[in-house]
Amino acid sequence: MILLGIVLMNAVGMSIVIPLLPFLIGQYLPKQQVVLGMSALLSVFAACTFIAAPILGALSDRYGRRNILIISLLGSVIGYVLFGIGGSLWVLFVGRIIDGLTAGNISTLFAIISDSTKPEERTKWFGYMGAVMGIGLLTGPVLGGLLGAIDLSLPFFMTAGIISLSVVAVYFWLPESLPSGKRTKQLNVDSFNVFSHLKDFREIKWLLITGILFYAGLEIFQFNFTIFLKDIFKWGPAYIGSTLTVAGACEIISRSLLLPLLLKHFSESIVGVIGLIMLATGLAFIVISIFISSLIIITLAVICILAGEGLFDPTYNSQLSQSVDESNQGKLQGVNQSLQSCTRVLIPLGAATIYYSSPFLLYTIATLIIIFSIIIHEKSLSHRRHR
């Protein structure tokens, strides 16, 4: 329960600032350059995370989860304090760089779950963790909007305060999950090399490729969907906000209720495939909605996509965690977070280019990516059965 409380505080803290970034950046850039500034900040953070997450994961395998989690959280505190202080655009970039270079909290939390639970229980706990994050991501923007109306800097200092509470909770109440006897005995130069980490997990390369494809297809949706609704359906903020609320509710229900129910009757791998099929179906519904403007179709798309994500993501993380022993959990989760960061750097750039050429083409590509991930997922299962 302490771990879920920390996840909730992190999610609320991070999502508080989401509605305010355009206004904050608008203080330093002309209106027409605000989107470019936001993209640059997000890309810098993702690039730093790509480099740092596997390193922090390896360090957590050597020195324990708790210490690395505290460092990661303190980095976030510093980053958000700098956002609150502001004063110039370069200060914001320094804040994002510090936060990105210490961004090991998610991978470390996943490693703690892997250390602390039986293999057959991990999918359920990863689902609960995602559901709690979903609750935080739903409530944070509302709180951020209210606080931002008082003072634009206030939500950033509030976020720093909330994450500071997480540091206190970790220090006083979260026990170390990795005993010294199960830790990696030594570190070398390759321990800090992102690409050497990838070579260490060649046995599960097909599973990792499945994850990359899943995150790529999902990132297209997450990056572009609000723009799609504005351009194709001509919806305003109220309709779009309501749709995103439905999306958040679907993900929470999927992870906290539907996932445990399905796991009683099916294996993790089957539930994961069901999630991918639902995600592909939802993306196909978006393609259809381009030609048939229907509230029912777009609602079905949102339900399928978010429910599919809620089913696949926990099962994928559970299968990853069961593929290595305790001494490599941090490194593996760091690699996984690094790969996600890579998609967040590359996908928005490519997706924006394709979208302005053809929304139909973009969502057709996204659908095909997920269909391909189903094929690779089956190859991964076959490979692991014959090991």
Short mmCIF file of C-alpha atoms in Angstrom, two decimals:
data_model
loop_
_atom_site.label_atom_id
_atom_site.label_comp_id
_atom_site.label_asym_id
_atom_site.label_seq_id
_atom_site.Cartn_x
_atom_site.Cartn_y
_atom_site.Cartn_z
CA MET A 1 0.00 0.00 0.00
CA ILE A 2 2.91 2.38 0.70
CA LEU A 3 4.24 1.72 -2.79
CA LEU A 4 0.86 2.48 -4.39
CA GLY A 5 0.65 5.68 -2.33
CA ILE A 6 4.04 6.77 -3.69
CA VAL A 7 2.90 5.98 -7.24
CA LEU A 8 -0.26 8.07 -6.69
CA MET A 9 1.68 11.07 -5.36
CA ASN A 10 4.10 10.89 -8.30
CA ALA A 11 1.28 10.71 -10.85
CA VAL A 12 -0.62 13.60 -9.31
CA GLY A 13 2.55 15.64 -9.05
CA MET A 14 3.61 15.06 -12.64
CA SER A 15 0.17 15.64 -14.15
CA ILE A 16 -0.53 18.87 -12.23
CA VAL A 17 1.74 20.76 -14.61
CA ILE A 18 0.33 19.37 -17.90
CA PRO A 19 -2.32 22.10 -18.53
CA LEU A 20 0.16 24.86 -17.71
CA LEU A 21 3.12 24.11 -19.96
CA PRO A 22 1.80 26.08 -22.98
CA PHE A 23 1.20 29.14 -20.78
CA LEU A 24 4.58 28.84 -19.06
CA ILE A 25 6.48 28.49 -22.33
CA GLY A 26 4.36 31.28 -23.81
CA GLN A 27 6.08 33.67 -21.39
CA TYR A 28 9.37 33.15 -23.23
CA LEU A 29 8.42 32.36 -26.85
CA PRO A 30 6.13 33.92 -29.47
CA LYS A 31 2.73 32.24 -29.82
CA GLN A 32 3.62 30.48 -33.06
CA GLN A 33 6.71 28.88 -31.45
CA VAL A 34 5.06 27.53 -28.29
CA VAL A 35 4.37 24.08 -29.80
CA LEU A 36 7.98 23.88 -30.95
CA GLY A 37 9.17 24.81 -27.45
CA MET A 38 6.96 22.16 -25.84
CA SER A 39 8.20 19.51 -28.27
CA ALA A 40 11.81 20.48 -27.55
CA LEU A 41 11.28 20.22 -23.77
CA LEU A 42 9.59 16.83 -24.10
CA SER A 43 12.29 15.55 -26.47
CA VAL A 44 15.14 16.71 -24.22
CA PHE A 45 13.55 14.96 -21.24
CA ALA A 46 12.96 11.76 -23.23
CA ALA A 47 16.52 11.79 -24.62
CA CYS A 48 18.01 12.18 -21.13
CA THR A 49 15.78 9.38 -19.85
CA PHE A 50 16.89 7.14 -22.71
CA ILE A 51 20.50 7.53 -21.55
CA ALA A 52 19.94 7.53 -17.79
CA ALA A 53 17.22 4.95 -17.10
CA PRO A 54 19.32 1.82 -17.83
CA ILE A 55 22.23 3.27 -15.84
CA LEU A 56 20.02 3.97 -12.83
CA GLY A 57 18.51 0.51 -13.22
CA ALA A 58 21.97 -1.09 -13.12
CA LEU A 59 22.89 1.01 -10.08
CA SER A 60 19.73 -0.16 -8.31
CA ASP A 61 20.78 -3.77 -8.94
CA ARG A 62 24.13 -3.00 -7.26
CA TYR A 63 23.23 -0.58 -4.45
CA GLY A 64 19.56 -1.31 -3.80
CA ARG A 65 16.24 0.05 -5.04
CA ARG A 66 15.54 2.42 -2.20
CA ASN A 67 18.65 4.59 -2.62
CA ILE A 68 18.17 5.01 -6.39
CA LEU A 69 14.47 5.78 -5.94
CA ILE A 70 15.31 8.58 -3.50
CA ILE A 71 17.89 10.05 -5.92
CA SER A 72 15.37 9.90 -8.78
CA LEU A 73 12.66 11.60 -6.76
CA LEU A 74 15.04 14.33 -5.55
CA GLY A 75 16.00 15.00 -9.18
CA SER A 76 12.33 15.55 -9.98
CA VAL A 77 11.97 17.91 -7.03
CA ILE A 78 14.90 20.02 -8.28
CA GLY A 79 13.50 20.02 -11.82
CA TYR A 80 10.07 21.27 -10.78
CA VAL A 81 11.51 23.89 -8.43
CA LEU A 82 13.48 25.28 -11.38
CA PHE A 83 10.25 25.33 -13.42
CA GLY A 84 8.58 27.30 -10.65
CA ILE A 85 11.45 29.77 -10.41
CA GLY A 86 11.64 30.17 -14.21
CA GLY A 87 12.89 33.51 -15.41
CA SER A 88 14.16 32.30 -18.77
CA LEU A 89 13.75 29.42 -21.20
CA TRP A 90 17.18 27.94 -20.46
CA VAL A 91 16.20 27.47 -16.80
CA LEU A 92 13.27 25.31 -17.94
CA PHE A 93 15.59 23.22 -20.09
CA VAL A 94 18.02 22.76 -17.18
CA GLY A 95 15.10 21.60 -15.05
CA ARG A 96 14.03 19.03 -17.66
CA ILE A 97 17.59 17.81 -18.15
CA ILE A 98 18.08 17.24 -14.41
CA ASP A 99 14.70 15.50 -14.16
CA GLY A 100 15.49 13.35 -17.21
CA LEU A 101 18.96 12.33 -16.03
CA THR A 102 17.50 11.17 -12.71
CA ALA A 103 14.35 9.62 -14.24
CA GLY A 104 14.65 6.18 -12.75
CA ASN A 105 11.66 6.26 -10.44
CA ILE A 106 9.23 4.34 -12.70
CA SER A 107 11.71 1.60 -13.61
CA THR A 108 12.81 1.32 -9.97
CA LEU A 109 9.20 1.05 -8.78
CA PHE A 110 8.60 -1.72 -11.31
CA ALA A 111 11.76 -3.48 -10.08
CA ILE A 112 10.50 -3.22 -6.48
CA ILE A 113 7.23 -4.88 -7.52
CA SER A 114 9.24 -7.65 -9.22
CA ASP A 115 11.38 -8.13 -6.09
CA SER A 116 8.44 -8.16 -3.70
CA THR A 117 5.84 -10.35 -5.41
CA LYS A 118 5.53 -13.90 -6.65
CA PRO A 119 5.74 -14.27 -10.47
CA GLU A 120 2.07 -15.24 -10.73
CA GLU A 121 1.04 -12.11 -8.77
CA ARG A 122 3.07 -9.55 -10.72
CA THR A 123 0.65 -8.88 -13.56
CA LYS A 124 -2.09 -8.02 -11.07
CA TRP A 125 0.20 -5.66 -9.15
CA PHE A 126 1.48 -4.01 -12.32
CA GLY A 127 -2.18 -3.51 -13.20
CA TYR A 128 -2.94 -1.93 -9.83
CA MET A 129 0.10 0.30 -10.20
CA GLY A 130 -1.12 1.47 -13.61
CA ALA A 131 -4.66 2.04 -12.28
CA VAL A 132 -3.35 4.20 -9.44
CA MET A 133 -1.24 6.16 -11.93
CA GLY A 134 -4.38 6.62 -14.01
CA ILE A 135 -6.24 8.06 -11.03
CA GLY A 136 -3.38 10.47 -10.41
CA LEU A 137 -3.23 11.49 -14.06
CA LEU A 138 -6.97 12.22 -14.02
CA THR A 139 -6.98 14.35 -10.87
CA GLY A 140 -3.66 16.14 -11.36
CA PRO A 141 -4.63 18.35 -14.34
CA VAL A 142 -7.78 19.53 -12.56
CA LEU A 143 -5.75 20.52 -9.51
CA GLY A 144 -3.11 22.11 -11.74
CA GLY A 145 -5.71 24.22 -13.53
CA LEU A 146 -7.15 25.50 -10.25
CA LEU A 147 -3.74 26.33 -8.77
CA GLY A 148 -2.52 27.87 -12.03
CA ALA A 149 -5.44 30.28 -12.00
CA ILE A 150 -4.05 31.67 -8.73
CA ASP A 151 -0.41 31.81 -9.81
CA LEU A 152 1.32 30.10 -12.74
CA SER A 153 4.32 29.08 -10.61
CA LEU A 154 2.26 27.63 -7.77
CA PRO A 155 1.50 24.20 -9.34
CA PHE A 156 5.21 23.60 -10.01
CA PHE A 157 6.13 24.30 -6.40
CA MET A 158 3.15 22.17 -5.33
CA THR A 159 4.47 19.32 -7.49
CA ALA A 160 7.91 19.65 -5.90
CA GLY A 161 6.22 19.49 -2.49
CA ILE A 162 4.17 16.39 -3.35
CA ILE A 163 7.21 14.54 -4.71
CA SER A 164 9.15 15.61 -1.59
CA LEU A 165 6.50 13.80 0.45
CA SER A 166 7.26 10.73 -1.66
CA VAL A 167 10.93 11.05 -0.70
CA VAL A 168 9.97 11.15 2.98
CA ALA A 169 7.68 8.12 2.55
CA VAL A 170 10.42 6.13 0.81
CA TYR A 171 13.06 7.06 3.41
CA PHE A 172 10.98 6.25 6.50
CA TRP A 173 8.47 3.61 5.44
CA LEU A 174 9.55 1.77 2.30
CA PRO A 175 11.83 -1.17 3.10
CA GLU A 176 14.62 -2.18 0.75
CA SER A 177 13.30 -4.91 -1.57
CA LEU A 178 16.63 -6.27 -2.84
CA PRO A 179 18.72 -8.00 -0.15
CA SER A 180 22.48 -7.48 -0.37
CA GLY A 181 23.00 -11.17 -1.13
CA LYS A 182 20.97 -10.92 -4.34
CA ARG A 183 22.59 -7.75 -5.69
CA THR A 184 24.96 -7.50 -8.63
CA LYS A 185 28.47 -7.91 -7.25
CA GLN A 186 30.31 -5.45 -9.48
CA LEU A 187 29.86 -2.75 -12.09
CA ASN A 188 32.03 -2.08 -15.13
CA VAL A 189 32.07 0.31 -18.09
CA ASP A 190 29.44 -1.74 -19.91
CA SER A 191 27.12 -1.31 -16.92
CA PHE A 192 26.73 2.33 -17.97
CA ASN A 193 26.34 1.66 -21.69
CA VAL A 194 22.73 1.64 -22.90
CA PHE A 195 23.49 -0.49 -25.94
CA SER A 196 25.49 -3.09 -24.04
CA HIS A 197 22.43 -3.56 -21.82
CA LEU A 198 20.39 -4.41 -24.88
CA LYS A 199 22.92 -7.12 -25.79
CA ASP A 200 22.51 -8.61 -22.31
CA PHE A 201 18.86 -9.39 -23.07
CA ARG A 202 19.17 -11.02 -26.48
CA GLU A 203 17.22 -14.04 -25.22
CA ILE A 204 14.08 -11.90 -24.91
CA LYS A 205 14.67 -9.69 -27.94
CA TRP A 206 11.34 -10.66 -29.52
CA LEU A 207 9.47 -9.72 -26.35
CA LEU A 208 11.30 -6.36 -26.25
CA ILE A 209 10.50 -5.76 -29.93
CA THR A 210 6.83 -6.45 -29.14
CA GLY A 211 7.01 -3.78 -26.46
CA ILE A 212 8.67 -1.27 -28.79
CA LEU A 213 5.92 -1.77 -31.40
CA PHE A 214 3.21 -1.49 -28.73
CA TYR A 215 4.63 1.77 -27.37
CA ALA A 216 5.11 3.14 -30.91
CA GLY A 217 1.48 2.50 -31.89
CA LEU A 218 0.20 3.83 -28.57
CA GLU A 219 2.41 6.93 -28.77
CA ILE A 220 0.90 7.83 -32.14
CA PHE A 221 -2.53 7.83 -30.50
CA GLN A 222 -1.45 9.70 -27.37
CA PHE A 223 0.50 12.35 -29.26
CA ASN A 224 -2.04 12.99 -31.99
CA PHE A 225 -5.55 12.18 -30.78
CA THR A 226 -6.53 15.60 -29.40
CA ILE A 227 -5.33 17.25 -32.64
CA PHE A 228 -7.30 14.63 -34.60
CA LEU A 229 -10.52 15.40 -32.70
CA LYS A 230 -10.02 19.13 -33.22
CA ASP A 231 -9.31 18.84 -36.95
CA ILE A 232 -11.56 15.98 -38.08
CA PHE A 233 -14.50 16.22 -35.65
CA LYS A 234 -14.21 20.00 -35.09
CA TRP A 235 -14.53 19.48 -31.33
CA GLY A 236 -13.68 22.14 -28.78
CA PRO A 237 -11.91 21.79 -25.41
CA ALA A 238 -15.06 20.68 -23.55
CA TYR A 239 -15.78 17.70 -25.83
CA ILE A 240 -12.12 16.74 -26.02
CA GLY A 241 -11.74 16.99 -22.23
CA SER A 242 -14.80 14.76 -21.74
CA THR A 243 -13.35 12.20 -24.15
CA LEU A 244 -10.04 12.15 -22.28
CA THR A 245 -11.92 11.63 -19.01
CA VAL A 246 -13.67 8.63 -20.54
CA ALA A 247 -10.26 7.40 -21.70
CA GLY A 248 -8.81 7.67 -18.21
CA ALA A 249 -11.79 5.87 -16.69
CA CYS A 250 -11.48 3.04 -19.26
CA GLU A 251 -7.82 2.52 -18.41
CA ILE A 252 -8.48 2.45 -14.66
CA ILE A 253 -11.35 -0.03 -15.04
CA SER A 254 -9.33 -2.17 -17.42
CA ARG A 255 -6.34 -2.44 -15.10
CA SER A 256 -8.12 -2.74 -11.75
CA LEU A 257 -11.20 -4.84 -12.67
CA LEU A 258 -11.02 -6.40 -16.14
CA LEU A 259 -7.38 -7.53 -15.89
CA PRO A 260 -7.75 -9.53 -12.62
CA LEU A 261 -11.00 -11.06 -13.96
CA LEU A 262 -9.39 -12.27 -17.20
CA LEU A 263 -6.32 -13.60 -15.37
CA LYS A 264 -8.59 -16.01 -13.48
CA HIS A 265 -9.49 -17.71 -16.76
CA PHE A 266 -6.57 -17.09 -19.14
CA SER A 267 -2.77 -17.02 -19.05
CA GLU A 268 -0.80 -13.77 -19.06
CA SER A 269 0.23 -14.26 -22.68
CA ILE A 270 -3.36 -14.73 -23.85
CA VAL A 271 -4.54 -11.67 -21.91
CA GLY A 272 -1.70 -9.70 -23.50
CA VAL A 273 -2.78 -10.77 -26.99
CA ILE A 274 -6.37 -9.80 -26.18
CA GLY A 275 -5.06 -6.37 -25.20
CA LEU A 276 -3.15 -5.98 -28.47
CA ILE A 277 -6.18 -7.07 -30.51
CA MET A 278 -8.35 -4.51 -28.69
CA LEU A 279 -5.75 -1.80 -29.30
CA ALA A 280 -5.57 -2.61 -33.02
CA THR A 281 -9.37 -2.64 -33.21
CA GLY A 282 -9.57 0.78 -31.55
CA LEU A 283 -7.04 2.28 -33.96
CA ALA A 284 -9.00 0.77 -36.87
CA PHE A 285 -12.14 2.47 -35.52
CA ILE A 286 -10.29 5.81 -35.72
CA VAL A 287 -9.51 5.09 -39.38
CA ILE A 288 -13.21 4.37 -39.98
CA SER A 289 -14.22 7.58 -38.16
CA ILE A 290 -12.37 9.63 -40.79
CA PHE A 291 -15.03 8.54 -43.30
CA ILE A 292 -17.99 8.08 -40.92
CA SER A 293 -18.16 10.92 -38.40
CA SER A 294 -19.88 9.15 -35.52
CA LEU A 295 -19.73 9.69 -31.77
CA ILE A 296 -20.38 5.97 -31.26
CA ILE A 297 -17.41 4.95 -33.43
CA ILE A 298 -14.97 7.35 -31.77
CA THR A 299 -16.20 6.30 -28.31
CA LEU A 300 -15.67 2.63 -29.20
CA ALA A 301 -12.20 3.56 -30.43
CA VAL A 302 -11.29 5.16 -27.10
CA ILE A 303 -12.71 2.28 -25.07
CA CYS A 304 -10.88 -0.37 -27.12
CA ILE A 305 -7.54 1.48 -27.16
CA LEU A 306 -7.40 2.28 -23.45
CA ALA A 307 -8.79 -1.09 -22.36
CA GLY A 308 -6.27 -2.79 -24.66
CA GLU A 309 -3.43 -0.78 -23.17
CA GLY A 310 -4.63 -1.65 -19.67
CA LEU A 311 -4.51 -5.36 -20.49
CA PHE A 312 -1.26 -5.56 -22.44
CA ASP A 313 1.04 -3.22 -20.49
CA PRO A 314 0.88 -5.08 -17.12
CA THR A 315 1.18 -8.52 -18.74
CA TYR A 316 4.14 -7.33 -20.81
CA ASN A 317 5.94 -5.96 -17.74
CA SER A 318 5.22 -9.16 -15.84
CA GLN A 319 6.65 -11.31 -18.63
CA LEU A 320 9.73 -9.09 -18.70
CA SER A 321 10.21 -9.38 -14.93
CA GLN A 322 10.00 -13.18 -15.07
CA SER A 323 12.70 -13.39 -17.75
CA VAL A 324 15.60 -12.41 -15.44
CA ASP A 325 16.62 -12.95 -11.82
CA GLU A 326 16.52 -10.36 -9.02
CA SER A 327 20.04 -9.08 -9.66
CA ASN A 328 19.08 -7.84 -13.14
CA GLN A 329 15.57 -6.52 -12.57
CA GLY A 330 16.68 -2.90 -12.32
CA LYS A 331 18.80 -3.09 -15.48
CA LEU A 332 15.95 -4.71 -17.44
CA GLN A 333 13.32 -2.23 -16.27
CA GLY A 334 15.75 0.58 -17.06
CA VAL A 335 16.17 -0.75 -20.60
CA ASN A 336 12.38 -0.96 -20.94
CA GLN A 337 11.94 2.65 -19.79
CA SER A 338 14.76 3.72 -22.11
CA LEU A 339 13.05 2.10 -25.10
CA GLN A 340 9.81 3.89 -24.21
CA SER A 341 11.70 7.17 -24.06
CA CYS A 342 13.14 6.48 -27.49
CA THR A 343 9.63 6.19 -28.97
CA ARG A 344 8.66 9.46 -27.26
CA VAL A 345 11.55 11.21 -29.01
CA LEU A 346 11.08 9.74 -32.48
CA ILE A 347 7.36 8.99 -32.89
CA PRO A 348 5.96 12.54 -32.39
CA LEU A 349 8.32 13.91 -35.05
CA GLY A 350 7.41 11.27 -37.63
CA ALA A 351 3.72 11.20 -36.67
CA ALA A 352 3.34 14.95 -37.09
CA THR A 353 4.82 14.82 -40.60
CA ILE A 354 2.58 11.94 -41.70
CA TYR A 355 -0.54 13.41 -40.06
CA TYR A 356 -0.33 16.70 -41.91
CA SER A 357 -0.01 14.70 -45.13
CA SER A 358 -2.82 12.24 -44.34
CA PRO A 359 -4.58 11.38 -41.02
CA PHE A 360 -5.85 8.22 -42.73
CA LEU A 361 -2.30 7.11 -43.48
CA LEU A 362 -1.08 7.83 -39.94
CA TYR A 363 -3.76 5.75 -38.19
CA THR A 364 -3.53 3.00 -40.80
CA ILE A 365 0.20 2.77 -40.04
CA ALA A 366 -0.55 2.73 -36.29
CA THR A 367 -3.05 -0.12 -36.79
CA LEU A 368 -0.56 -2.12 -38.86
CA ILE A 369 2.17 -1.58 -36.25
CA ILE A 370 -0.02 -3.17 -33.56
CA ILE A 371 -1.04 -6.03 -35.88
CA PHE A 372 2.65 -6.65 -36.51
CA SER A 373 3.27 -6.58 -32.74
CA ILE A 374 0.75 -9.43 -32.35
CA ILE A 375 2.74 -11.51 -34.84
CA ILE A 376 6.02 -10.73 -33.04
CA HIS A 377 4.39 -11.50 -29.68
CA GLU A 378 3.49 -14.98 -30.94
CA LYS A 379 7.06 -15.43 -32.18
CA SER A 380 8.30 -14.40 -28.73
CA LEU A 381 6.07 -17.00 -27.05
CA SER A 382 7.25 -19.70 -29.45
CA HIS A 383 10.89 -18.79 -28.84
CA ARG A 384 10.49 -18.91 -25.05
CA ARG A 385 8.67 -22.26 -25.17
CA HIS A 386 11.58 -23.86 -27.04
CA ARG A 387 14.37 -22.42 -24.86
#
